[in-house]
Coordinates of N, CA and C and ligand atoms in Angstrom, one line a residue:
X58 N 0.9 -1.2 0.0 CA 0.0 0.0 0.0 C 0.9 1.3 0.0
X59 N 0.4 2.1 -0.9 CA 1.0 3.4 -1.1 C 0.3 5.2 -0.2
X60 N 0.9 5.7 0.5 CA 0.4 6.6 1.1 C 0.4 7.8 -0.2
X61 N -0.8 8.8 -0.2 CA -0.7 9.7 -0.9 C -1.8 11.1 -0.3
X62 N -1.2 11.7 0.0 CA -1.8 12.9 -0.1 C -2.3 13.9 -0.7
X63 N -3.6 14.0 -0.5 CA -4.6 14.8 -1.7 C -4.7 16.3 -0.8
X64 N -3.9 17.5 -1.2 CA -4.0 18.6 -1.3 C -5.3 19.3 -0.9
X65 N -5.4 20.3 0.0 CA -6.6 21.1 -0.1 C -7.1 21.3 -0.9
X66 N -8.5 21.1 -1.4 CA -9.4 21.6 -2.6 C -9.1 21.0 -3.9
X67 N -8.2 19.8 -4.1 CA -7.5 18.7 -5.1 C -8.3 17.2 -5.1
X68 N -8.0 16.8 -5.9 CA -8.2 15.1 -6.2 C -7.5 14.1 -7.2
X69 N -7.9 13.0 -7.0 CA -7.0 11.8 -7.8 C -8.3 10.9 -8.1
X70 N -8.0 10.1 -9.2 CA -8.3 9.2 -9.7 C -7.6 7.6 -9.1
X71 N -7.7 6.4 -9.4 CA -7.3 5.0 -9.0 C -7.9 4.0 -9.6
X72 N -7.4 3.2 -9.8 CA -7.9 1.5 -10.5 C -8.1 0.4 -9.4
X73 N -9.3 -0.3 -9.0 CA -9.0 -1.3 -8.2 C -9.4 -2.9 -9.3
X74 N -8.9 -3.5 -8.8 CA -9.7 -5.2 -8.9 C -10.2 -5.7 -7.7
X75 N -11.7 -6.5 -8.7 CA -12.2 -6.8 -7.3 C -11.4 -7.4 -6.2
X76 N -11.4 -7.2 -4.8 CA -10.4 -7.8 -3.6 C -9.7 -7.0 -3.3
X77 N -9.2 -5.6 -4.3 CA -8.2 -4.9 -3.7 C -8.8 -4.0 -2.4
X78 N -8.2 -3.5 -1.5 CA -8.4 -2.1 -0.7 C -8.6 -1.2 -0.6
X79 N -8.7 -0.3 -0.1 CA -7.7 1.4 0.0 C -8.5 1.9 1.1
X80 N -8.0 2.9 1.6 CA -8.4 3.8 2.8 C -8.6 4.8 2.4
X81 N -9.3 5.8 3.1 CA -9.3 7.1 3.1 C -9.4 8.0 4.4
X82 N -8.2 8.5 4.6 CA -7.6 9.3 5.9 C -8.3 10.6 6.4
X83 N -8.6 11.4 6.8 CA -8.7 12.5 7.2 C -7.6 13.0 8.1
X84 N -6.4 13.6 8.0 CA -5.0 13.3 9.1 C -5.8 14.8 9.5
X85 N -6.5 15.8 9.6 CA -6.6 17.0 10.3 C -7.9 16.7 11.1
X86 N -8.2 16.1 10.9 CA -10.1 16.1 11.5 C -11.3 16.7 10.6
X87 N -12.4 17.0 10.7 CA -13.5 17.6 10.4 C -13.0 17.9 9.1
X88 N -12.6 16.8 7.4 CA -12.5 17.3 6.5 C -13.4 16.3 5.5
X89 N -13.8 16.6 4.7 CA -14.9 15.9 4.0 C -14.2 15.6 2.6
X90 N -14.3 14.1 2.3 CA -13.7 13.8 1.3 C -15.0 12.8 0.2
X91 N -15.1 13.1 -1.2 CA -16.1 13.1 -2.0 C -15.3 11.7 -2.6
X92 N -16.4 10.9 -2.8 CA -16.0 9.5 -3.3 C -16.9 9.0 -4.8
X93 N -16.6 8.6 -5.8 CA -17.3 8.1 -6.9 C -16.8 6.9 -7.1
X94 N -17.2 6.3 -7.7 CA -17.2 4.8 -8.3 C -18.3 4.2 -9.4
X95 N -17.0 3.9 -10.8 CA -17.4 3.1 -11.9 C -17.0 1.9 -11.9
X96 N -18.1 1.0 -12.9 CA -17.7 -0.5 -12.9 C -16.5 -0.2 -13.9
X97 N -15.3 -1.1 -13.9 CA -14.2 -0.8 -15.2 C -14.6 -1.0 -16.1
X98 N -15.3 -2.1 -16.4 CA -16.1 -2.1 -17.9 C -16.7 -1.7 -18.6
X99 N -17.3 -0.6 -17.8 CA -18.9 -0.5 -18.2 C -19.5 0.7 -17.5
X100 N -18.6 2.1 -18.1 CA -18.6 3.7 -17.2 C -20.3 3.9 -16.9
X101 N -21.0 3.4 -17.6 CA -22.2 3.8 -17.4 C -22.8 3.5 -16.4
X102 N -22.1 1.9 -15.7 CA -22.5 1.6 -14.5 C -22.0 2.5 -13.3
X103 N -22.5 3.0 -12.5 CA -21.8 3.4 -11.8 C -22.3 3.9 -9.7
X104 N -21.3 4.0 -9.1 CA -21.8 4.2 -7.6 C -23.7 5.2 -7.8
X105 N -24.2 4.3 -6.8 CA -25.9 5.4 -6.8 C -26.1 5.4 -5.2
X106 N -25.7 6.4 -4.6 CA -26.2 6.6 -3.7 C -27.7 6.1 -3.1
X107 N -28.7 6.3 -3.9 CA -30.1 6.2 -4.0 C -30.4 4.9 -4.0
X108 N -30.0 4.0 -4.7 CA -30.2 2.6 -4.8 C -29.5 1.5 -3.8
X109 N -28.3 2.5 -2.8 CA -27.4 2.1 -1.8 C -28.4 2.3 -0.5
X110 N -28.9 3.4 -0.3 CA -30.0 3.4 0.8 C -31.1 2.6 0.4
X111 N -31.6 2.6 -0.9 CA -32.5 1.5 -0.8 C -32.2 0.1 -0.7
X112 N -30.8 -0.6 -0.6 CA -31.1 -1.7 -0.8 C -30.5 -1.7 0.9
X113 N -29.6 -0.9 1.2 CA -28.8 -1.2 2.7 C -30.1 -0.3 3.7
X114 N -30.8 0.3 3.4 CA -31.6 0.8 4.6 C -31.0 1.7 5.2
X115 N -30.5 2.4 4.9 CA -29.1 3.2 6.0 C -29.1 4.7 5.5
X116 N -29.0 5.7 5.5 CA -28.3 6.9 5.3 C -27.3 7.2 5.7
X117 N -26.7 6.5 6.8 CA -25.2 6.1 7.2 C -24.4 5.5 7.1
X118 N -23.9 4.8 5.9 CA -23.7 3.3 5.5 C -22.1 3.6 6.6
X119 N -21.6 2.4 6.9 CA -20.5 2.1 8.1 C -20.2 0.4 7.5
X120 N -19.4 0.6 8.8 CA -18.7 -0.9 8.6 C -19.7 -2.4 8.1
X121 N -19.5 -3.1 7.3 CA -20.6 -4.1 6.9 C -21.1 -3.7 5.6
X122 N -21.9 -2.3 5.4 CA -22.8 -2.1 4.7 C -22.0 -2.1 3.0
X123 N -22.6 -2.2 1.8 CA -21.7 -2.6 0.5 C -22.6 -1.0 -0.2
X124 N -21.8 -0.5 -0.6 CA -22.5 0.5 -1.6 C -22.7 -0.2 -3.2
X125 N -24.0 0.7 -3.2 CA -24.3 -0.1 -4.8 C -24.5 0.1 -5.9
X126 N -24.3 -0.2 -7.5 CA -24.6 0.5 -8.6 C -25.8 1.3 -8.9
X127 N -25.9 1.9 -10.4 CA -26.7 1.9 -10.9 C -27.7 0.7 -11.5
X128 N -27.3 -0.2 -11.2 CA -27.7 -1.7 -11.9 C -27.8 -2.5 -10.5
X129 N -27.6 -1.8 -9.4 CA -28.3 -2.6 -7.9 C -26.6 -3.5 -7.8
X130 N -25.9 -3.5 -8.2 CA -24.7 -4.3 -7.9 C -23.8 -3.8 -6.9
X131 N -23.2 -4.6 -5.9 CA -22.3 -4.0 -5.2 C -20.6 -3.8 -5.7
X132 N -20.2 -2.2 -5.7 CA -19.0 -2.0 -6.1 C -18.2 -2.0 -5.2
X133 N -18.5 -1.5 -3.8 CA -17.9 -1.3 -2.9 C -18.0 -1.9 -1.5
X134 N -17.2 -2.4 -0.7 CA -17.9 -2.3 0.7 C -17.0 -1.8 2.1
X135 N -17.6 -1.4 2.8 CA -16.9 -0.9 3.7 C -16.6 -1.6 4.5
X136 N -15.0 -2.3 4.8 CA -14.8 -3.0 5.8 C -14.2 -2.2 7.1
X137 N -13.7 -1.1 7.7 CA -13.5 -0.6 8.8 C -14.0 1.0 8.7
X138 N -14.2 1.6 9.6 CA -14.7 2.6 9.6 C -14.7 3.7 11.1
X139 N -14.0 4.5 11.5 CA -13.7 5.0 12.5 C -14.1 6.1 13.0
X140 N -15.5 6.6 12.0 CA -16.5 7.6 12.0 C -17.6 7.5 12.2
X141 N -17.7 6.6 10.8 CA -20.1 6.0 11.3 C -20.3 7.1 10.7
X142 N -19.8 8.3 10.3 CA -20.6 9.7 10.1 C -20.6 10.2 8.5
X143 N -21.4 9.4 7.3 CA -21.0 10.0 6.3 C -22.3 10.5 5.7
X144 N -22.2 10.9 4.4 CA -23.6 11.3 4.0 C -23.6 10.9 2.5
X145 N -25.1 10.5 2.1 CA -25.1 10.1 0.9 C -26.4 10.9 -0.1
X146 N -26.5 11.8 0.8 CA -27.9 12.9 0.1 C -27.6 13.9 -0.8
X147 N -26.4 14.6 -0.4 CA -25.6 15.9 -1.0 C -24.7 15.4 -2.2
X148 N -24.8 16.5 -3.5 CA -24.3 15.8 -4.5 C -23.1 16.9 -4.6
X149 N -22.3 16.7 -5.1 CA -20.8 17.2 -5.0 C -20.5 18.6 -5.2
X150 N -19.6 19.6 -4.5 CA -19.4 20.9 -4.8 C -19.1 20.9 -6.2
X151 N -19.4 22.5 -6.6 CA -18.7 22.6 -8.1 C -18.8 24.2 -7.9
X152 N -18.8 24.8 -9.5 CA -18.5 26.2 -9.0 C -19.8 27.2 -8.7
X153 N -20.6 26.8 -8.7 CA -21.9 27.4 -8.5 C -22.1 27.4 -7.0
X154 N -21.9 26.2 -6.5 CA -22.0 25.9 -5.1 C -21.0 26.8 -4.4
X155 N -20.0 27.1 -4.8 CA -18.8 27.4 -4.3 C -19.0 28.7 -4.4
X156 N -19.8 29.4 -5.3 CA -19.7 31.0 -5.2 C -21.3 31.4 -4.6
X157 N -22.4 30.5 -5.0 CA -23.6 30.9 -4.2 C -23.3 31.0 -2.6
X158 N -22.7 29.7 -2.2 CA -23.3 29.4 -0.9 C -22.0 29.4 0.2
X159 N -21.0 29.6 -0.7 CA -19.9 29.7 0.3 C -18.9 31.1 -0.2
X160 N -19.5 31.7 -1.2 CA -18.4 32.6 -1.5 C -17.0 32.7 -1.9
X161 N -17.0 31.6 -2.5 CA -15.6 31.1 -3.3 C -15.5 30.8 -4.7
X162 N -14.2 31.3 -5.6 CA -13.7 30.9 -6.2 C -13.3 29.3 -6.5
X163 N -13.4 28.6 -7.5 CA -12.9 27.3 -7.8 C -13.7 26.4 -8.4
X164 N -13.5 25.1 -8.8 CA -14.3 24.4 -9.8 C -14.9 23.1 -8.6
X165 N -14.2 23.0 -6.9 CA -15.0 22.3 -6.1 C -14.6 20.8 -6.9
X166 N -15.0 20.3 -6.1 CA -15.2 18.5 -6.0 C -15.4 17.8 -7.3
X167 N -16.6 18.4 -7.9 CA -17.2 18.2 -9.4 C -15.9 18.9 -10.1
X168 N -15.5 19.2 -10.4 CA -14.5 19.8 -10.8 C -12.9 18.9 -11.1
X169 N -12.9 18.6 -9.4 CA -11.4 17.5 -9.7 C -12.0 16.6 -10.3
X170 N -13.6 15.8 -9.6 CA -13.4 14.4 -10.2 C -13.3 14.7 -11.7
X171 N -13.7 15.6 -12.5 CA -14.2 15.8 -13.9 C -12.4 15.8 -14.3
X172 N -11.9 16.3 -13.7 CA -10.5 16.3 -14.5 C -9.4 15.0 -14.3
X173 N -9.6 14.3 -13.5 CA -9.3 12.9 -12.8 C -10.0 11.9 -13.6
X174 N -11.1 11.7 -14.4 CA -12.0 10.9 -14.8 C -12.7 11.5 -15.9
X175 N -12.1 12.2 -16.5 CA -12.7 12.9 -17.7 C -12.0 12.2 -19.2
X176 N -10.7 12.0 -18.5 CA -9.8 11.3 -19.8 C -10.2 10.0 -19.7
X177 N -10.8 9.1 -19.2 CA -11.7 7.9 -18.9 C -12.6 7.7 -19.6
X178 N -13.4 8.8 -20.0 CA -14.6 9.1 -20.6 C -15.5 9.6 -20.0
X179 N -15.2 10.2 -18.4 CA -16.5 10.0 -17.5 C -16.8 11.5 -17.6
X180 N -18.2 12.0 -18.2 CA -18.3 12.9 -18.3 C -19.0 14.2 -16.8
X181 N -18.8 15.5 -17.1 CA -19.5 15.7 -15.7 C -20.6 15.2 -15.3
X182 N -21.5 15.4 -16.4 CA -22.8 15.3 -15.9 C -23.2 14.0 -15.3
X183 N -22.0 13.1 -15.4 CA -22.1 11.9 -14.7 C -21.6 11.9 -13.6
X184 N -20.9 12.6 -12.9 CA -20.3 13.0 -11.6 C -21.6 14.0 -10.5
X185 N -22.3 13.6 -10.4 CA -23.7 13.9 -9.7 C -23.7 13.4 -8.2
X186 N -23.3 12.0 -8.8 CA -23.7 11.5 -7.1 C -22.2 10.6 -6.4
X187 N -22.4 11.1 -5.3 CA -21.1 10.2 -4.2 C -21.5 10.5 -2.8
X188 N -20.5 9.4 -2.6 CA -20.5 9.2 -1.4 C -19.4 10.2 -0.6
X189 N -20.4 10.8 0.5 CA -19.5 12.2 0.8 C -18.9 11.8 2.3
X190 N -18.0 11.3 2.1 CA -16.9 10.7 3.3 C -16.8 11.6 4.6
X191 N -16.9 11.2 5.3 CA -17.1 12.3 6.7 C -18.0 13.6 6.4
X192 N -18.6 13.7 5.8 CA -19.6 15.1 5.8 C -20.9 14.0 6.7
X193 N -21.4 15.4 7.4 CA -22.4 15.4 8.4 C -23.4 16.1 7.9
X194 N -24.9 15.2 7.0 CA -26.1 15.6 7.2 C -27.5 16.1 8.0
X195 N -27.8 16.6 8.6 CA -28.9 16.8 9.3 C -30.3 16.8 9.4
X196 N -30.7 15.5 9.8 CA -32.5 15.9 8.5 C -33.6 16.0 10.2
X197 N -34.0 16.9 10.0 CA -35.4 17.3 11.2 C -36.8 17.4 10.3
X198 N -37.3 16.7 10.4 CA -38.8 16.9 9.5 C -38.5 16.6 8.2
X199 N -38.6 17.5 7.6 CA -38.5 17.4 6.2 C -37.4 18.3 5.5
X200 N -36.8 19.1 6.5 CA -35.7 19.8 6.1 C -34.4 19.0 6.3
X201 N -33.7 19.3 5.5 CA -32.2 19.0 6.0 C -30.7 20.0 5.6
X202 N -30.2 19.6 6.5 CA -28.4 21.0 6.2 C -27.2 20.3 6.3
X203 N -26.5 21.0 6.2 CA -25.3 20.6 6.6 C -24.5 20.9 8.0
X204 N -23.9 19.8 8.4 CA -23.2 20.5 10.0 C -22.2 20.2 10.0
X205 N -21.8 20.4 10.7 CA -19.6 20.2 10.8 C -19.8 18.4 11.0
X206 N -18.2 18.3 10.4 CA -18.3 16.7 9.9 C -17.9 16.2 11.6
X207 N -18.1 15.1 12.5 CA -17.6 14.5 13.4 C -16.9 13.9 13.5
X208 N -15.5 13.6 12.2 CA -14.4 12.9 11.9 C -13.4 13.4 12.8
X209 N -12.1 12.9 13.6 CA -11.4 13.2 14.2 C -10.0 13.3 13.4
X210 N -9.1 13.5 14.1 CA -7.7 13.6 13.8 C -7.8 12.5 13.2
X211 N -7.0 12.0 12.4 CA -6.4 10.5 12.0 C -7.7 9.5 11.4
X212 N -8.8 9.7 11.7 CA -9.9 8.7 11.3 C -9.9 8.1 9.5
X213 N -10.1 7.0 9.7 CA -10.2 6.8 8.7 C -11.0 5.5 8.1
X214 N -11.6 5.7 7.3 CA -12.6 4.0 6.5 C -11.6 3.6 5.3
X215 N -12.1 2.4 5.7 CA -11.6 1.4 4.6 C -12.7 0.4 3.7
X216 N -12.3 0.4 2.5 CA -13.1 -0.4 1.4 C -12.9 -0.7 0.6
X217 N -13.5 -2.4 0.4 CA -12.7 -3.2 -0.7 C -13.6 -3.2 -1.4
X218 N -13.0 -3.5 -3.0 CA -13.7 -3.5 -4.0 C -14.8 -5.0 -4.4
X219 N -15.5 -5.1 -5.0 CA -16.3 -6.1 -4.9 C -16.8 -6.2 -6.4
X220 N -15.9 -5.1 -7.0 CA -15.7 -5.7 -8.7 C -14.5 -4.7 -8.9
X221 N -14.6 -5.2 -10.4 CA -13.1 -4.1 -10.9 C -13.7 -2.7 -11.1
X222 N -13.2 -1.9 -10.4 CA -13.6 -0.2 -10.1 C -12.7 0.1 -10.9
X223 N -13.1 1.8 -11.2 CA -12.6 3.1 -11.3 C -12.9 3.8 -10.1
X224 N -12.0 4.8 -9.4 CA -12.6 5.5 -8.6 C -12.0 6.7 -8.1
X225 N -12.4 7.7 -7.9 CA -12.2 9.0 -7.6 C -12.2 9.2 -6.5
X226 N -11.6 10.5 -5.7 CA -11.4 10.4 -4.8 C -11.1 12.3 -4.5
X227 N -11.6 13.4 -3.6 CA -11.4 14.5 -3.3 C -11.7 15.1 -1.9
X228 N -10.7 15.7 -1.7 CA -10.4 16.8 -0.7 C -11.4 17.7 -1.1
X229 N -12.5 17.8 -0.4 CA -13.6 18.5 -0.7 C -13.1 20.6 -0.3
X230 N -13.6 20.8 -1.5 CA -12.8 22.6 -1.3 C -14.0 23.9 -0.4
X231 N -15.2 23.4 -0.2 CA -16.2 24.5 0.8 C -15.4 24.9 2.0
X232 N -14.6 26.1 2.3 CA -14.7 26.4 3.5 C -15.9 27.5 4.5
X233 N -16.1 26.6 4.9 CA -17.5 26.7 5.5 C -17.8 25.5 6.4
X234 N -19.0 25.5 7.0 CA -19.3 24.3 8.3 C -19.1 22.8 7.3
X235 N -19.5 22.6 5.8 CA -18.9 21.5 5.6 C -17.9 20.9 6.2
X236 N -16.7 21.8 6.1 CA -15.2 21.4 6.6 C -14.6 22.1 7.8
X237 N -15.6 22.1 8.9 CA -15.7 23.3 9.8 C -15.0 24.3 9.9
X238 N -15.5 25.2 8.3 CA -14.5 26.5 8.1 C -13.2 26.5 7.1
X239 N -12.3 25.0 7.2 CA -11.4 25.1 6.7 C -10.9 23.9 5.5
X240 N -10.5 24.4 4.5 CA -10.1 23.0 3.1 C -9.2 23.1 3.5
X241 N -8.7 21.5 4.2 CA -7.8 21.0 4.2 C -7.4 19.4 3.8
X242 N -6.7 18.6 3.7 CA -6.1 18.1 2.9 C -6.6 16.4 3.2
X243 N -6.7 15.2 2.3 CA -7.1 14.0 2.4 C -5.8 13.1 1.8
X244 N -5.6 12.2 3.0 CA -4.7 11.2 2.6 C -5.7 10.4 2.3
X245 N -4.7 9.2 1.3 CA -5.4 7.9 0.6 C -4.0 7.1 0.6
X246 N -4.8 5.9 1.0 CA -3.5 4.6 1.2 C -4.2 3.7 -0.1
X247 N -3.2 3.0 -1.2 CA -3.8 2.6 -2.0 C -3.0 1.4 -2.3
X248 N -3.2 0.5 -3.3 CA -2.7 -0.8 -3.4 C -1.3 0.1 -4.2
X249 N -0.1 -0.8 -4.3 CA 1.2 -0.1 -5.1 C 0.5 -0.2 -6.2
X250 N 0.8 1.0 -7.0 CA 0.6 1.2 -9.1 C -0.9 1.7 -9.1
X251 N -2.0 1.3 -8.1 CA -3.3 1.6 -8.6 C -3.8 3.3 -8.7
X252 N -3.0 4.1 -8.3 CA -3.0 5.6 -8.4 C -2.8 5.8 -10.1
X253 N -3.8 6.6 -10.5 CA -4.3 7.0 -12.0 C -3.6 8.1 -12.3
X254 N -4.6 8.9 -11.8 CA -4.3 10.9 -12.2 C -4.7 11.5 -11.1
X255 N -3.8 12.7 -10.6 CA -4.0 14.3 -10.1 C -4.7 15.0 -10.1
X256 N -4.9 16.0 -9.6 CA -5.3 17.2 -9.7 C -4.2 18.3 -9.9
X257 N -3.0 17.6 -8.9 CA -1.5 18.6 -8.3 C -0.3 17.6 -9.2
X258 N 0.5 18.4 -8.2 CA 1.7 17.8 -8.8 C 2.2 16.6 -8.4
Ligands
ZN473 ZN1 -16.8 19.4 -2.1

Protein backbone atom coordinates (compact mmCIF):
# COMPACT_ATOMS: atom_id res chain seq x y z
CA UNK A 1 0.00 0.00 0.00
CA UNK A 2 1.01 3.45 -1.05
CA UNK A 3 0.35 6.57 1.07
CA UNK A 4 -0.74 9.65 -0.87
CA UNK A 5 -1.79 12.87 -0.08
CA UNK A 6 -4.63 14.83 -1.66
CA UNK A 7 -3.98 18.60 -1.31
CA UNK A 8 -6.62 21.11 -0.10
CA UNK A 9 -9.39 21.63 -2.57
CA UNK A 10 -7.50 18.70 -5.14
CA UNK A 11 -8.21 15.15 -6.18
CA UNK A 12 -6.98 11.75 -7.75
CA UNK A 13 -8.30 9.24 -9.67
CA UNK A 14 -7.32 5.00 -9.04
CA UNK A 15 -7.94 1.46 -10.51
CA UNK A 16 -9.00 -1.27 -8.17
CA UNK A 17 -9.67 -5.19 -8.86
CA UNK A 18 -12.20 -6.83 -7.25
CA UNK A 19 -10.39 -7.82 -3.58
CA UNK A 20 -8.21 -4.90 -3.65
CA UNK A 21 -8.40 -2.10 -0.73
CA UNK A 22 -7.73 1.43 -0.02
CA UNK A 23 -8.45 3.81 2.83
CA UNK A 24 -9.30 7.09 3.06
CA UNK A 25 -7.64 9.29 5.89
CA UNK A 26 -8.65 12.52 7.17
CA UNK A 27 -5.04 13.30 9.06
CA UNK A 28 -6.64 17.00 10.25
CA UNK A 29 -10.11 16.06 11.50
CA UNK A 30 -13.53 17.61 10.36
CA UNK A 31 -12.52 17.26 6.45
CA UNK A 32 -14.91 15.94 4.01
CA UNK A 33 -13.71 13.79 1.33
CA UNK A 34 -16.06 13.06 -2.01
CA UNK A 35 -15.97 9.47 -3.33
CA UNK A 36 -17.29 8.11 -6.91
CA UNK A 37 -17.19 4.77 -8.27
CA UNK A 38 -17.40 3.11 -11.91
CA UNK A 39 -17.68 -0.53 -12.89
CA UNK A 40 -14.23 -0.84 -15.16
CA UNK A 41 -16.06 -2.13 -17.86
CA UNK A 42 -18.91 -0.52 -18.23
CA UNK A 43 -18.62 3.65 -17.17
CA UNK A 44 -22.16 3.76 -17.39
CA UNK A 45 -22.50 1.63 -14.55
CA UNK A 46 -21.76 3.37 -11.84
CA UNK A 47 -21.81 4.24 -7.62
CA UNK A 48 -25.89 5.36 -6.80
CA UNK A 49 -26.18 6.57 -3.72
CA UNK A 50 -30.14 6.19 -3.97
CA UNK A 51 -30.20 2.58 -4.80
CA UNK A 52 -27.37 2.07 -1.81
CA UNK A 53 -30.04 3.36 0.79
CA UNK A 54 -32.53 1.52 -0.83
CA UNK A 55 -31.07 -1.73 -0.84
CA UNK A 56 -28.84 -1.16 2.70
CA UNK A 57 -31.61 0.80 4.58
CA UNK A 58 -29.12 3.25 5.96
CA UNK A 59 -28.28 6.90 5.33
CA UNK A 60 -25.24 6.07 7.16
CA UNK A 61 -23.67 3.33 5.50
CA UNK A 62 -20.50 2.15 8.12
CA UNK A 63 -18.69 -0.95 8.56
CA UNK A 64 -20.61 -4.05 6.91
CA UNK A 65 -22.76 -2.08 4.66
CA UNK A 66 -21.68 -2.57 0.53
CA UNK A 67 -22.48 0.52 -1.63
CA UNK A 68 -24.35 -0.09 -4.78
CA UNK A 69 -24.59 0.51 -8.58
CA UNK A 70 -26.74 1.87 -10.94
CA UNK A 71 -27.70 -1.71 -11.93
CA UNK A 72 -28.34 -2.57 -7.87
CA UNK A 73 -24.73 -4.35 -7.94
CA UNK A 74 -22.28 -4.03 -5.19
CA UNK A 75 -19.03 -2.04 -6.14
CA UNK A 76 -17.87 -1.29 -2.94
CA UNK A 77 -17.94 -2.33 0.75
CA UNK A 78 -16.87 -0.85 3.71
CA UNK A 79 -14.80 -3.04 5.78
CA UNK A 80 -13.51 -0.60 8.83
CA UNK A 81 -14.67 2.64 9.57
CA UNK A 82 -13.72 5.00 12.47
CA UNK A 83 -16.46 7.57 12.01
CA UNK A 84 -20.09 6.01 11.26
CA UNK A 85 -20.64 9.70 10.06
CA UNK A 86 -20.98 10.04 6.33
CA UNK A 87 -23.56 11.35 3.99
CA UNK A 88 -25.09 10.12 0.86
CA UNK A 89 -27.85 12.91 0.12
CA UNK A 90 -25.56 15.88 -0.99
CA UNK A 91 -24.33 15.75 -4.48
CA UNK A 92 -20.75 17.23 -4.96
CA UNK A 93 -19.42 20.91 -4.76
CA UNK A 94 -18.71 22.58 -8.08
CA UNK A 95 -18.47 26.22 -9.04
CA UNK A 96 -21.87 27.37 -8.47
CA UNK A 97 -22.03 25.92 -5.12
CA UNK A 98 -18.81 27.37 -4.31
CA UNK A 99 -19.65 30.96 -5.24
CA UNK A 100 -23.62 30.91 -4.24
CA UNK A 101 -23.31 29.42 -0.88
CA UNK A 102 -19.88 29.72 0.25
CA UNK A 103 -18.40 32.63 -1.52
CA UNK A 104 -15.65 31.13 -3.32
CA UNK A 105 -13.74 30.89 -6.25
CA UNK A 106 -12.85 27.29 -7.77
CA UNK A 107 -14.32 24.45 -9.76
CA UNK A 108 -14.98 22.29 -6.15
CA UNK A 109 -15.18 18.47 -6.04
CA UNK A 110 -17.23 18.21 -9.43
CA UNK A 111 -14.46 19.81 -10.84
CA UNK A 112 -11.42 17.53 -9.73
CA UNK A 113 -13.38 14.38 -10.20
CA UNK A 114 -14.18 15.76 -13.91
CA UNK A 115 -10.50 16.29 -14.46
CA UNK A 116 -9.25 12.87 -12.76
CA UNK A 117 -12.00 10.88 -14.82
CA UNK A 118 -12.70 12.90 -17.68
CA UNK A 119 -9.81 11.29 -19.81
CA UNK A 120 -11.73 7.91 -18.86
CA UNK A 121 -14.56 9.08 -20.57
CA UNK A 122 -16.55 10.04 -17.53
CA UNK A 123 -18.32 12.90 -18.32
CA UNK A 124 -19.46 15.66 -15.71
CA UNK A 125 -22.78 15.35 -15.91
CA UNK A 126 -22.09 11.87 -14.73
CA UNK A 127 -20.29 13.04 -11.57
CA UNK A 128 -23.66 13.88 -9.66
CA UNK A 129 -23.71 11.55 -7.07
CA UNK A 130 -21.13 10.20 -4.15
CA UNK A 131 -20.54 9.20 -1.36
CA UNK A 132 -19.54 12.21 0.84
CA UNK A 133 -16.92 10.69 3.30
CA UNK A 134 -17.09 12.26 6.69
CA UNK A 135 -19.61 15.13 5.80
CA UNK A 136 -22.41 15.38 8.41
CA UNK A 137 -26.09 15.61 7.21
CA UNK A 138 -28.95 16.84 9.26
CA UNK A 139 -32.46 15.86 8.49
CA UNK A 140 -35.38 17.31 11.15
CA UNK A 141 -38.80 16.86 9.49
CA UNK A 142 -38.52 17.39 6.17
CA UNK A 143 -35.72 19.80 6.14
CA UNK A 144 -32.24 19.04 5.96
CA UNK A 145 -28.43 21.03 6.24
CA UNK A 146 -25.29 20.63 6.64
CA UNK A 147 -23.24 20.54 9.95
CA UNK A 148 -19.57 20.20 10.81
CA UNK A 149 -18.32 16.67 9.95
CA UNK A 150 -17.62 14.46 13.41
CA UNK A 151 -14.45 12.92 11.89
CA UNK A 152 -11.38 13.19 14.21
CA UNK A 153 -7.75 13.58 13.77
CA UNK A 154 -6.37 10.49 11.99
CA UNK A 155 -9.90 8.66 11.26
CA UNK A 156 -10.21 6.80 8.68
CA UNK A 157 -12.55 4.02 6.51
CA UNK A 158 -11.58 1.43 4.61
CA UNK A 159 -13.13 -0.42 1.44
CA UNK A 160 -12.69 -3.23 -0.70
CA UNK A 161 -13.69 -3.48 -3.99
CA UNK A 162 -16.34 -6.14 -4.89
CA UNK A 163 -15.74 -5.73 -8.65
CA UNK A 164 -13.15 -4.12 -10.91
CA UNK A 165 -13.57 -0.23 -10.14
CA UNK A 166 -12.61 3.06 -11.29
CA UNK A 167 -12.59 5.48 -8.65
CA UNK A 168 -12.19 8.98 -7.60
CA UNK A 169 -11.38 10.39 -4.80
CA UNK A 170 -11.39 14.52 -3.31
CA UNK A 171 -10.45 16.84 -0.70
CA UNK A 172 -13.56 18.49 -0.71
CA UNK A 173 -12.78 22.62 -1.26
CA UNK A 174 -16.18 24.46 0.84
CA UNK A 175 -14.66 26.37 3.55
CA UNK A 176 -17.47 26.73 5.51
CA UNK A 177 -19.34 24.27 8.30
CA UNK A 178 -18.91 21.51 5.56
CA UNK A 179 -15.24 21.40 6.60
CA UNK A 180 -15.65 23.32 9.81
CA UNK A 181 -14.48 26.48 8.15
CA UNK A 182 -11.43 25.06 6.70
CA UNK A 183 -10.14 23.05 3.12
CA UNK A 184 -7.81 21.05 4.22
CA UNK A 185 -6.06 18.06 2.93
CA UNK A 186 -7.06 13.99 2.37
CA UNK A 187 -4.69 11.17 2.60
CA UNK A 188 -5.42 7.88 0.62
CA UNK A 189 -3.53 4.59 1.21
CA UNK A 190 -3.84 2.61 -2.03
CA UNK A 191 -2.66 -0.79 -3.42
CA UNK A 192 1.20 -0.11 -5.12
CA UNK A 193 0.57 1.24 -9.05
CA UNK A 194 -3.28 1.59 -8.63
CA UNK A 195 -2.95 5.56 -8.45
CA UNK A 196 -4.32 7.03 -12.05
CA UNK A 197 -4.27 10.88 -12.18
CA UNK A 198 -3.99 14.26 -10.05
CA UNK A 199 -5.29 17.23 -9.70
CA UNK A 200 -1.48 18.57 -8.29
CA UNK A 201 1.66 17.78 -8.77
ZN1 LIG B 1 -16.81 19.40 -2.11
Amino acid sequence: MTRHRIPARQGLSFELSAGESFEIVDPEGAQVADLVAFRADDHAERFSPKYTYRREGTLRPSTGNRLYTTEGNAILRIVDDDCGVHDLLYGPCNHWILEEYYGQDGIGCRGNLSEVLGPEGIRTSDLQETMNVFMKSAIEGDRVEIVEPDSEPGDSIGLEAEMDALVGVTACSGEAVVNAGEAKPIDVRLPDGALLRTTFE
